[in-house]
């Protein structure tokens, strides 16, 4: 799902590190909506990881998508 919100405030990022892609749990790569280093769903990178430098095109985190819908942001 693409987001059409204030691009200056949010970024679509994934975590880096050993468990960054979620494949260990069968979830694939999870992209979050990140503002000021914290995702809308509340997750943060672990102590040995960080947010990726490359931005994604679609948000795949279910919890982030729910928070987006609950705010007044535009979700396409």
PDB file of C-alpha atoms in Angstrom:
ATOM      1  CA  UNK A   1       0.000   0.000   0.000  1.00  0.00           C
ATOM      2  CA  UNK A   2       1.444   3.346  -0.989  1.00  0.00           C
ATOM      3  CA  UNK A   3       1.200   6.310   1.286  1.00  0.00           C
ATOM      4  CA  UNK A   4       0.349   9.761   0.038  1.00  0.00           C
ATOM      5  CA  UNK A   5       1.170  11.703   3.176  1.00  0.00           C
ATOM      6  CA  UNK A   6       3.602  14.404   4.110  1.00  0.00           C
ATOM      7  CA  UNK A   7       6.765  12.946   2.556  1.00  0.00           C
ATOM      8  CA  UNK A   8       8.902  15.445   4.454  1.00  0.00           C
ATOM      9  CA  UNK A   9       7.793  14.038   7.804  1.00  0.00           C
ATOM     10  CA  UNK A  10       7.824  10.284   7.178  1.00  0.00           C
ATOM     11  CA  UNK A  11      10.020   7.750   5.400  1.00  0.00           C
ATOM     12  CA  UNK A  12       9.304   4.166   4.359  1.00  0.00           C
ATOM     13  CA  UNK A  13      12.232   2.151   5.714  1.00  0.00           C
ATOM     14  CA  UNK A  14      13.177  -1.373   6.731  1.00  0.00           C
ATOM     15  CA  UNK A  15      15.482  -2.474   9.507  1.00  0.00           C
ATOM     16  CA  UNK A  16      18.998  -3.704   8.871  1.00  0.00           C
ATOM     17  CA  UNK A  17      20.688  -6.511  10.762  1.00  0.00           C
ATOM     18  CA  UNK A  18      20.455 -10.271  11.054  1.00  0.00           C
ATOM     19  CA  UNK A  19      16.656 -10.485  11.401  1.00  0.00           C
ATOM     20  CA  UNK A  20      15.863  -7.486   9.191  1.00  0.00           C
ATOM     21  CA  UNK A  21      13.820  -9.246   6.525  1.00  0.00           C
ATOM     22  CA  UNK A  22      11.452 -11.295   8.654  1.00  0.00           C
ATOM     23  CA  UNK A  23      12.103 -14.433   6.562  1.00  0.00           C
ATOM     24  CA  UNK A  24      12.801 -16.361   9.756  1.00  0.00           C
ATOM     25  CA  UNK A  25       9.107 -15.982  10.517  1.00  0.00           C
ATOM     26  CA  UNK A  26       7.920 -16.189   6.912  1.00  0.00           C
ATOM     27  CA  UNK A  27       6.997 -12.504   6.739  1.00  0.00           C
ATOM     28  CA  UNK A  28       9.348 -11.319   3.993  1.00  0.00           C
ATOM     29  CA  UNK A  29      10.827  -7.812   4.100  1.00  0.00           C
ATOM     30  CA  UNK A  30       8.825  -5.506   6.330  1.00  0.00           C
ATOM     31  CA  UNK A  31       8.762  -1.794   5.515  1.00  0.00           C
ATOM     32  CA  UNK A  32       7.694   0.615   8.255  1.00  0.00           C
ATOM     33  CA  UNK A  33       6.586   4.255   8.315  1.00  0.00           C
ATOM     34  CA  UNK A  34       9.416   5.972  10.209  1.00  0.00           C
ATOM     35  CA  UNK A  35       9.497   9.413  11.783  1.00  0.00           C
ATOM     36  CA  UNK A  36      12.424  10.625  13.904  1.00  0.00           C
ATOM     37  CA  UNK A  37      13.951   7.129  14.083  1.00  0.00           C
ATOM     38  CA  UNK A  38      10.847   5.370  15.425  1.00  0.00           C
ATOM     39  CA  UNK A  39       8.229   3.541  13.368  1.00  0.00           C
ATOM     40  CA  UNK A  40       4.542   4.368  13.785  1.00  0.00           C
ATOM     41  CA  UNK A  41       4.031   0.867  15.154  1.00  0.00           C
ATOM     42  CA  UNK A  42       6.562   1.637  17.895  1.00  0.00           C
ATOM     43  CA  UNK A  43       9.386  -0.586  16.732  1.00  0.00           C
ATOM     44  CA  UNK A  44      12.996   0.581  16.711  1.00  0.00           C
ATOM     45  CA  UNK A  45      16.132  -1.115  15.395  1.00  0.00           C
ATOM     46  CA  UNK A  46      18.018  -3.316  17.826  1.00  0.00           C
ATOM     47  CA  UNK A  47      21.366  -2.424  19.347  1.00  0.00           C
ATOM     48  CA  UNK A  48      23.319  -3.988  16.467  1.00  0.00           C
ATOM     49  CA  UNK A  49      21.165  -2.670  13.618  1.00  0.00           C
ATOM     50  CA  UNK A  50      19.691   0.533  12.231  1.00  0.00           C
ATOM     51  CA  UNK A  51      17.195   1.731   9.618  1.00  0.00           C
ATOM     52  CA  UNK A  52      18.221   1.161   5.999  1.00  0.00           C
ATOM     53  CA  UNK A  53      19.411   4.082   3.860  1.00  0.00           C
ATOM     54  CA  UNK A  54      17.187   3.070   0.940  1.00  0.00           C
ATOM     55  CA  UNK A  55      13.537   4.035   1.080  1.00  0.00           C
ATOM     56  CA  UNK A  56      10.838   1.567   0.124  1.00  0.00           C
ATOM     57  CA  UNK A  57       7.851   2.188  -2.130  1.00  0.00           C
ATOM     58  CA  UNK A  58       5.164   0.456  -0.062  1.00  0.00           C
ATOM     59  CA  UNK A  59       4.447   0.048   3.636  1.00  0.00           C
ATOM     60  CA  UNK A  60       4.144  -3.646   4.520  1.00  0.00           C
ATOM     61  CA  UNK A  61       3.939  -3.427   8.319  1.00  0.00           C
ATOM     62  CA  UNK A  62       0.348  -4.164   9.305  1.00  0.00           C
ATOM     63  CA  UNK A  63       0.607  -2.198  12.556  1.00  0.00           C
ATOM     64  CA  UNK A  64       2.005   0.893  10.792  1.00  0.00           C
ATOM     65  CA  UNK A  65      -0.805   0.729   8.227  1.00  0.00           C
ATOM     66  CA  UNK A  66      -3.432   0.582  10.983  1.00  0.00           C
ATOM     67  CA  UNK A  67      -1.918   3.636  12.691  1.00  0.00           C
ATOM     68  CA  UNK A  68      -1.868   5.507   9.377  1.00  0.00           C
ATOM     69  CA  UNK A  69      -5.543   4.806   8.838  1.00  0.00           C
ATOM     70  CA  UNK A  70      -6.357   6.007  12.353  1.00  0.00           C
ATOM     71  CA  UNK A  71      -4.615   9.337  11.751  1.00  0.00           C
ATOM     72  CA  UNK A  72      -5.764  11.908   9.238  1.00  0.00           C
ATOM     73  CA  UNK A  73      -3.062  10.857   6.768  1.00  0.00           C
ATOM     74  CA  UNK A  74      -4.028   9.952   3.216  1.00  0.00           C
ATOM     75  CA  UNK A  75      -3.629   6.225   2.484  1.00  0.00           C
ATOM     76  CA  UNK A  76      -4.020   5.078  -1.133  1.00  0.00           C
TER      77      UNK A  76
END
